[in-house]
mmCIF file of C-alpha atoms in Angstrom:
data_model
loop_
_atom_site.group_PDB
_atom_site.id
_atom_site.type_symbol
_atom_site.label_atom_id
_atom_site.label_comp_id
_atom_site.label_asym_id
_atom_site.label_seq_id
_atom_site.Cartn_x
_atom_site.Cartn_y
_atom_site.Cartn_z
ATOM 1 C CA MET L 1105 -52.569 16.974 20.769
ATOM 2 C CA PHE L 1106 -49.846 18.023 18.394
ATOM 3 C CA SER L 1107 -48.598 20.668 20.855
ATOM 4 C CA GLU L 1108 -48.339 18.080 23.656
ATOM 5 C CA ILE L 1109 -46.335 15.735 21.417
ATOM 6 C CA GLN L 1110 -44.088 18.634 20.443
ATOM 7 C CA LYS L 1111 -43.418 19.443 24.113
ATOM 8 C CA VAL L 1112 -42.442 15.809 24.851
ATOM 9 C CA THR L 1113 -40.185 15.751 21.798
ATOM 10 C CA ASP L 1114 -38.492 19.004 22.858
ATOM 11 C CA LYS L 1115 -37.883 17.625 26.356
ATOM 12 C CA ALA L 1116 -36.423 14.426 24.907
ATOM 13 C CA MET L 1117 -34.079 16.410 22.645
ATOM 14 C CA VAL L 1118 -32.891 18.539 25.567
ATOM 15 C CA PHE L 1119 -32.278 15.381 27.633
ATOM 16 C CA LEU L 1120 -30.321 13.707 24.839
ATOM 17 C CA GLN L 1121 -28.233 16.840 24.249
ATOM 18 C CA LYS L 1122 -27.366 17.091 27.945
ATOM 19 C CA LYS L 1123 -26.456 13.407 28.006
ATOM 20 C CA ALA L 1124 -24.211 13.803 24.989
ATOM 21 C CA LEU L 1125 -22.476 16.817 26.522
ATOM 22 C CA SER L 1126 -21.983 15.009 29.820
ATOM 23 C CA ALA L 1127 -20.296 12.160 27.962
ATOM 24 C CA LEU L 1128 -17.835 14.649 26.481
ATOM 25 C CA TYR L 1129 -17.148 16.350 29.792
ATOM 26 C CA ILE L 1130 -13.770 15.509 31.391
ATOM 27 C CA PRO L 1131 -13.117 16.700 34.935
ATOM 28 C CA LYS L 1132 -10.134 19.051 35.309
ATOM 29 C CA GLN L 1133 -8.164 16.458 37.301
ATOM 30 C CA LYS L 1134 -8.550 13.886 34.533
ATOM 31 C CA GLN L 1135 -7.695 16.501 31.920
ATOM 32 C CA HIS L 1136 -4.429 17.169 33.783
ATOM 33 C CA MET L 1137 -3.671 13.447 33.914
ATOM 34 C CA ALA L 1138 -4.358 13.103 30.205
ATOM 35 C CA MET L 1139 -1.950 15.949 29.444
ATOM 36 C CA ASN L 1140 0.752 14.328 31.575
ATOM 37 C CA ASN L 1141 0.291 11.030 29.731
ATOM 38 C CA THR L 1142 0.891 12.652 26.359
ATOM 39 C CA THR L 1143 4.108 11.293 24.906
ATOM 40 C CA ALA L 1144 6.848 13.913 24.816
ATOM 41 C CA PRO L 1145 9.156 14.087 21.776
ATOM 42 C CA LYS L 1146 12.183 11.832 22.110
ATOM 43 C CA VAL L 1147 14.492 14.821 21.923
ATOM 44 C CA GLN L 1148 12.752 16.280 24.992
ATOM 45 C CA LEU L 1149 13.179 12.994 26.856
ATOM 46 C CA LEU L 1150 16.846 12.993 25.873
ATOM 47 C CA TYR L 1151 17.294 16.530 27.203
ATOM 48 C CA ASP L 1152 15.580 15.623 30.475
ATOM 49 C CA LEU L 1153 17.839 12.591 30.999
ATOM 50 C CA CYS L 1154 20.979 14.552 30.176
ATOM 51 C CA LYS L 1155 19.992 17.343 32.541
ATOM 52 C CA THR L 1156 19.753 14.932 35.480
ATOM 53 C CA THR L 1157 22.856 12.928 34.499
ATOM 54 C CA PHE L 1158 25.540 15.478 33.618
ATOM 55 C CA THR L 1159 27.159 18.400 35.421
ATOM 56 C CA PRO L 1160 29.543 21.103 34.138
ATOM 57 C CA SER L 1161 32.435 18.923 35.352
ATOM 58 C CA GLY L 1162 31.191 15.752 33.647
ATOM 59 C CA LEU L 1163 29.106 12.935 35.092
ATOM 60 C CA SER L 1164 27.035 13.494 38.209
ATOM 61 C CA SER L 1165 28.420 12.348 41.541
ATOM 62 C CA SER L 1166 26.613 9.004 41.299
ATOM 63 C CA PRO L 1167 29.065 6.237 40.339
ATOM 64 C CA SER L 1168 26.313 4.049 38.910
ATOM 65 C CA PRO L 1169 26.444 3.496 35.117
ATOM 66 C CA GLN L 1170 22.647 3.236 35.021
ATOM 67 C CA PRO L 1171 21.994 6.868 33.931
ATOM 68 C CA ILE L 1172 24.337 6.473 30.940
ATOM 69 C CA HIS L 1173 22.652 3.204 30.022
ATOM 70 C CA LYS L 1174 19.259 4.946 30.117
ATOM 71 C CA ILE L 1175 20.490 7.638 27.716
ATOM 72 C CA CYS L 1176 22.035 4.982 25.502
ATOM 73 C CA SER L 1177 18.800 2.966 25.407
ATOM 74 C CA LEU L 1178 16.818 6.063 24.452
ATOM 75 C CA LEU L 1179 19.305 7.026 21.717
ATOM 76 C CA ASP L 1180 19.037 3.513 20.305
ATOM 77 C CA THR L 1181 15.412 4.300 19.367
ATOM 78 C CA PHE L 1182 16.189 7.543 17.497
ATOM 79 C CA GLY L 1183 15.717 7.923 13.757
ATOM 80 C CA PRO L 1184 16.138 10.894 11.395
ATOM 81 C CA ALA L 1185 12.562 12.126 11.873
ATOM 82 C CA ASP L 1186 13.088 12.481 15.622
ATOM 83 C CA VAL L 1187 15.442 15.424 14.969
ATOM 84 C CA GLY L 1188 13.641 16.857 11.941
ATOM 85 C CA LEU L 1189 15.701 15.133 9.218
ATOM 86 C CA LYS L 1190 14.874 12.895 6.316
ATOM 87 C CA GLU L 1191 17.109 10.036 5.251
ATOM 88 C CA GLU L 1192 19.390 10.783 2.318
ATOM 89 C CA SER L 1193 19.598 8.217 -0.466
ATOM 90 C CA PRO L 1194 22.981 7.174 -1.910
ATOM 91 C CA ASP L 1195 21.981 8.812 -5.200
ATOM 92 C CA ASP L 1196 21.383 12.131 -3.458
ATOM 93 C CA ASP L 1197 24.517 12.497 -1.405
ATOM 94 C CA ARG L 1198 24.337 16.113 -0.410
ATOM 95 C CA GLY L 1199 24.423 14.668 3.089
ATOM 96 C CA HIS L 1200 22.726 17.460 4.982
ATOM 97 C CA GLY L 1201 19.068 16.609 5.479
ATOM 98 C CA PHE L 1202 16.703 19.301 4.301
ATOM 99 C CA PHE L 1203 19.450 21.667 3.202
ATOM 100 C CA GLY L 1204 19.450 20.730 -0.473
ATOM 101 C CA LEU L 1205 21.404 22.308 -3.307
ATOM 102 C CA ASN L 1206 21.557 21.448 -6.997
ATOM 103 C CA ARG L 1207 23.323 18.262 -8.056
ATOM 104 C CA VAL L 1208 26.070 20.104 -9.950
ATOM 105 C CA THR L 1209 27.584 21.441 -6.728
ATOM 106 C CA ARG L 1210 26.810 18.506 -4.436
ATOM 107 C CA TRP L 1211 30.376 17.133 -4.466
ATOM 108 C CA ALA L 1212 31.682 20.316 -2.845
ATOM 109 C CA GLN L 1213 29.138 20.311 -0.031
ATOM 110 C CA PRO L 1214 30.272 20.684 3.596
ATOM 111 C CA ILE L 1215 29.421 18.693 6.670
ATOM 112 C CA THR L 1216 26.417 20.397 8.246
ATOM 113 C CA TYR L 1217 26.317 20.969 12.011
ATOM 114 C CA LEU L 1218 22.922 21.295 13.713
ATOM 115 C CA ASP L 1219 22.899 22.663 17.256
ATOM 116 C CA ILE L 1220 19.972 21.207 19.203
ATOM 117 C CA HIS L 1221 20.940 22.395 22.681
ATOM 118 C CA GLU L 1222 24.062 23.514 24.519
ATOM 119 C CA CYS L 1223 24.616 24.408 28.161
ATOM 120 C CA ASP L 1224 27.487 24.228 30.645
ATOM 121 C CA SER L 1225 26.831 20.524 31.281
ATOM 122 C CA PHE L 1226 26.246 19.022 27.843
ATOM 123 C CA THR L 1227 25.741 19.563 24.123
ATOM 124 C CA MET L 1228 23.170 17.865 21.880
ATOM 125 C CA CYS L 1229 23.919 18.193 18.166
ATOM 126 C CA VAL L 1230 23.741 16.484 14.768
ATOM 127 C CA PHE L 1231 26.395 16.167 12.067
ATOM 128 C CA CYS L 1232 25.138 15.531 8.514
ATOM 129 C CA PHE L 1233 27.771 14.113 6.164
ATOM 130 C CA PRO L 1234 27.974 13.957 2.379
ATOM 131 C CA THR L 1235 29.589 10.796 1.017
ATOM 132 C CA SER L 1236 33.369 10.598 1.613
ATOM 133 C CA SER L 1237 33.449 13.625 3.923
ATOM 134 C CA VAL L 1238 35.678 13.321 6.974
ATOM 135 C CA ILE L 1239 35.937 14.688 10.494
ATOM 136 C CA PRO L 1240 39.645 14.086 11.129
ATOM 137 C CA LEU L 1241 41.092 12.304 14.146
ATOM 138 C CA HIS L 1242 40.446 14.422 17.240
ATOM 139 C CA ASP L 1243 40.143 14.085 21.010
ATOM 140 C CA HIS L 1244 37.553 14.765 23.716
ATOM 141 C CA PRO L 1245 39.537 15.738 26.838
ATOM 142 C CA GLY L 1246 37.729 14.835 30.051
ATOM 143 C CA MET L 1247 34.498 14.233 28.137
ATOM 144 C CA THR L 1248 31.907 11.489 27.736
ATOM 145 C CA VAL L 1249 30.380 11.277 24.241
ATOM 146 C CA LEU L 1250 27.430 9.234 22.995
ATOM 147 C CA SER L 1251 27.017 8.922 19.211
ATOM 148 C CA LYS L 1252 24.054 7.484 17.310
ATOM 149 C CA VAL L 1253 24.087 6.986 13.521
ATOM 150 C CA LEU L 1254 20.633 8.098 12.373
ATOM 151 C CA TYR L 1255 20.902 6.986 8.746
ATOM 152 C CA GLY L 1256 23.519 5.814 6.295
ATOM 153 C CA SER L 1257 26.942 4.230 6.880
ATOM 154 C CA MET L 1258 29.997 5.707 8.575
ATOM 155 C CA HIS L 1259 33.492 4.371 9.164
ATOM 156 C CA VAL L 1260 34.855 4.959 12.660
ATOM 157 C CA LYS L 1261 38.494 4.670 13.638
ATOM 158 C CA ALA L 1262 39.210 5.318 17.298
ATOM 159 C CA TYR L 1263 42.112 5.189 19.748
ATOM 160 C CA ASP L 1264 42.828 5.480 23.454
ATOM 161 C CA TRP L 1265 46.136 6.684 24.849
ATOM 162 C CA VAL L 1266 48.503 4.056 26.189
ATOM 163 C CA GLU L 1267 49.069 4.600 29.919
ATOM 164 C CA PRO L 1268 51.543 5.402 31.296
ATOM 165 C CA SER L 1269 52.137 7.711 28.379
ATOM 166 C CA CYS L 1270 54.831 6.838 25.866
ATOM 167 C CA ILE L 1271 56.159 9.861 23.976
ATOM 168 C CA LYS L 1272 58.931 9.980 21.412
ATOM 169 C CA GLU L 1273 60.878 13.116 20.659
ATOM 170 C CA SER L 1274 62.552 13.171 17.259
ATOM 171 C CA GLN L 1275 66.069 14.561 16.961
ATOM 172 C CA GLU L 1276 65.588 15.269 13.262
ATOM 173 C CA PRO L 1277 64.177 18.653 12.158
ATOM 174 C CA GLY L 1278 60.647 18.541 10.786
ATOM 175 C CA CYS L 1279 59.776 15.254 12.497
ATOM 176 C CA PRO L 1280 56.894 15.505 14.970
ATOM 177 C CA GLN L 1281 56.689 14.466 18.593
ATOM 178 C CA VAL L 1282 54.493 11.369 18.740
ATOM 179 C CA ARG L 1283 52.580 9.578 21.480
ATOM 180 C CA LEU L 1284 51.573 5.926 21.539
ATOM 181 C CA ALA L 1285 47.879 5.013 21.330
ATOM 182 C CA ARG L 1286 46.001 1.736 21.175
ATOM 183 C CA LEU L 1287 43.358 1.051 18.544
ATOM 184 C CA ALA L 1288 39.885 0.878 20.089
ATOM 185 C CA ALA L 1289 37.697 0.632 16.972
ATOM 186 C CA ASP L 1290 38.082 0.316 13.215
ATOM 187 C CA LYS L 1291 34.686 -0.490 11.757
ATOM 188 C CA VAL L 1292 31.721 0.647 9.705
ATOM 189 C CA LEU L 1293 28.488 1.568 11.494
ATOM 190 C CA THR L 1294 25.300 1.312 9.426
ATOM 191 C CA ALA L 1295 21.913 2.495 10.652
ATOM 192 C CA PRO L 1296 20.008 1.104 12.392
ATOM 193 C CA CYS L 1297 22.728 0.296 14.906
ATOM 194 C CA GLY L 1298 23.464 0.722 18.583
ATOM 195 C CA THR L 1299 24.783 3.836 20.268
ATOM 196 C CA SER L 1300 28.549 4.209 20.674
ATOM 197 C CA ILE L 1301 29.969 5.566 23.933
ATOM 198 C CA LEU L 1302 33.418 6.954 24.638
ATOM 199 C CA TYR L 1303 34.764 8.022 28.019
ATOM 200 C CA PRO L 1304 37.681 10.272 29.036
ATOM 201 C CA LYS L 1305 40.187 7.392 29.015
ATOM 202 C CA THR L 1306 38.380 4.446 27.391
ATOM 203 C CA GLY L 1307 36.026 3.586 24.561
ATOM 204 C CA GLY L 1308 38.012 5.379 21.846
ATOM 205 C CA ASN L 1309 38.306 8.939 23.125
ATOM 206 C CA LEU L 1310 40.190 9.957 19.971
ATOM 207 C CA HIS L 1311 38.219 9.191 16.842
ATOM 208 C CA CYS L 1312 37.829 9.907 13.142
ATOM 209 C CA PHE L 1313 34.552 9.772 11.167
ATOM 210 C CA THR L 1314 34.414 9.053 7.420
ATOM 211 C CA ALA L 1315 31.093 8.945 5.560
ATOM 212 C CA VAL L 1316 30.762 5.750 3.499
ATOM 213 C CA THR L 1317 27.355 6.953 2.283
ATOM 214 C CA PRO L 1318 25.346 10.076 3.113
ATOM 215 C CA CYS L 1319 24.830 9.788 6.857
ATOM 216 C CA ALA L 1320 23.910 11.692 9.983
ATOM 217 C CA VAL L 1321 25.126 11.298 13.559
ATOM 218 C CA LEU L 1322 23.410 12.519 16.719
ATOM 219 C CA ASP L 1323 25.978 13.383 19.398
ATOM 220 C CA VAL L 1324 25.704 14.081 23.107
ATOM 221 C CA LEU L 1325 28.930 15.565 24.530
ATOM 222 C CA ALA L 1326 29.297 16.006 28.269
ATOM 223 C CA PRO L 1327 30.639 18.391 29.255
ATOM 224 C CA PRO L 1328 31.009 20.454 26.056
ATOM 225 C CA TYR L 1329 34.293 21.610 24.565
ATOM 226 C CA ARG L 1330 35.552 24.662 26.424
ATOM 227 C CA GLU L 1331 39.125 25.756 25.871
ATOM 228 C CA ASP L 1332 39.404 27.972 28.966
ATOM 229 C CA LEU L 1333 38.622 24.913 31.112
ATOM 230 C CA GLY L 1334 41.129 22.674 29.357
ATOM 231 C CA ARG L 1335 38.674 21.043 26.961
ATOM 232 C CA LYS L 1336 40.197 22.091 23.656
ATOM 233 C CA CYS L 1337 39.557 19.991 20.540
ATOM 234 C CA THR L 1338 42.957 18.838 19.286
ATOM 235 C CA TYR L 1339 43.517 17.152 15.926
ATOM 236 C CA TYR L 1340 45.997 14.361 15.221
ATOM 237 C CA VAL L 1341 47.493 12.322 12.424
ATOM 238 C CA ASP L 1342 48.238 8.625 13.008
ATOM 239 C CA TYR L 1343 51.362 6.753 11.932
ATOM 240 C CA PRO L 1344 51.830 2.972 11.845
ATOM 241 C CA TYR L 1345 53.530 1.563 14.885
ATOM 242 C CA SER L 1346 56.435 0.377 12.728
ATOM 243 C CA ALA L 1347 57.169 3.930 11.573
ATOM 244 C CA PHE L 1348 58.972 4.771 14.842
ATOM 245 C CA GLY L 1349 60.278 1.393 15.928
ATOM 246 C CA ASN L 1350 60.266 -0.285 19.308
ATOM 247 C CA ASP L 1351 63.019 1.579 21.128
ATOM 248 C CA PHE L 1352 60.938 2.951 24.002
ATOM 249 C CA PRO L 1353 62.364 5.456 26.444
ATOM 250 C CA GLN L 1354 63.612 3.630 29.524
ATOM 251 C CA GLY L 1355 61.148 3.204 32.367
ATOM 252 C CA ASN L 1356 57.962 4.137 30.537
ATOM 253 C CA GLY L 1357 56.469 0.686 31.009
ATOM 254 C CA ALA L 1358 55.249 0.289 27.418
ATOM 255 C CA GLN L 1359 55.701 -3.212 26.023
ATOM 256 C CA ILE L 1360 54.190 -4.448 22.766
ATOM 257 C CA SER L 1361 53.901 -8.180 22.161
ATOM 258 C CA ASN L 1362 55.053 -9.562 18.839
ATOM 259 C CA GLY L 1363 52.175 -9.732 16.383
ATOM 260 C CA LYS L 1364 50.217 -7.027 18.213
ATOM 261 C CA GLU L 1365 51.840 -4.073 16.453
ATOM 262 C CA GLU L 1366 48.768 -3.435 14.272
ATOM 263 C CA GLU L 1367 46.778 -2.682 17.416
ATOM 264 C CA TYR L 1368 48.911 0.390 18.090
ATOM 265 C CA ALA L 1369 49.753 3.665 16.351
ATOM 266 C CA TRP L 1370 51.770 6.800 16.963
ATOM 267 C CA LEU L 1371 49.730 10.007 17.041
ATOM 268 C CA ALA L 1372 51.130 13.453 16.285
ATOM 269 C CA GLU L 1373 49.287 16.666 17.082
ATOM 270 C CA ILE L 1374 48.453 18.878 14.079
ATOM 271 C CA GLU L 1375 46.735 22.186 13.433
ATOM 272 C CA THR L 1376 43.047 22.194 12.520
ATOM 273 C CA PRO L 1377 43.016 20.742 8.978
ATOM 274 C CA ASP L 1378 42.385 23.264 6.203
ATOM 275 C CA ASP L 1379 40.139 20.801 4.376
ATOM 276 C CA LEU L 1380 37.732 20.405 7.304
ATOM 277 C CA TYR L 1381 34.708 21.899 5.549
ATOM 278 C CA MET L 1382 31.815 22.438 7.962
ATOM 279 C CA ARG L 1383 28.901 24.856 8.192
ATOM 280 C CA SER L 1384 26.067 25.551 10.611
ATOM 281 C CA GLY L 1385 22.534 24.585 9.681
ATOM 282 C CA VAL L 1386 19.191 25.279 11.324
ATOM 283 C CA TYR L 1387 17.674 22.642 13.587
ATOM 284 C CA VAL L 1388 14.048 22.116 12.545
ATOM 285 C CA GLY L 1389 13.130 19.196 14.775
ATOM 286 C CA PRO L 1390 10.855 19.213 17.843
ATOM 287 C CA SER L 1391 11.520 22.079 20.220
ATOM 288 C CA ILE L 1392 12.849 21.497 23.727
ATOM 289 C CA ARG L 1393 11.393 22.955 26.896
ATOM 290 C CA VAL L 1394 14.340 24.003 29.036
#
């Protein structure tokens, strides 16, 4: 009797084990679907969008602004962790994510540049700023740039050239040639905030960044700087509009209404500033499948 009961029990155990295993079994087709439904890192999604949107000459041939808006909407969701950073506190203003040094030397720390991806069509990178550090006024010739503040606060001052161009040549030695520009932005961005976009001729193509607190900015530049193709980064210093008066060269078409002078400035080209202190760091965020 006992042996018969044991046989029934063994059969029941085998049946239950097979049933349990069948419940765990996932057909290969469903396994493939499950893998496809796995959420990719945001930085991978950003790369994929940029790859389909940008070409080595700039935007793709499609005139629709929708692809840029898609990238902008995705960037709006980014935080420090999405690119492998942690947020810096105001009391710990080394300003470069994981790259910490002792507090004695923190005031002399550089801006840290993290290269996420670069190709002929676009660059994805992060700038990590210590408090009060500055990227001086510079341009982005023929480029579209999207910038997202990941943490902290940053002051942005930006200009666009007045068209047709208005250039003043000084007759006095030591005085620079200046060109008229219109103020496009003069504000503080504090995370979380929306993505800023500049275009080749609008949106503040010439800008300056100053860290109000430790902060980090994720940039997408399309196409990248490339001097041999005419995309050289040029630095400028701005002068108040009143510094050079209102005597425009005849026929240039520039007219400034009374009371609007503060919306304009004269920009003079300068050499790369000696106090631009920047170093390369190592990107430790999610990897990208190219």
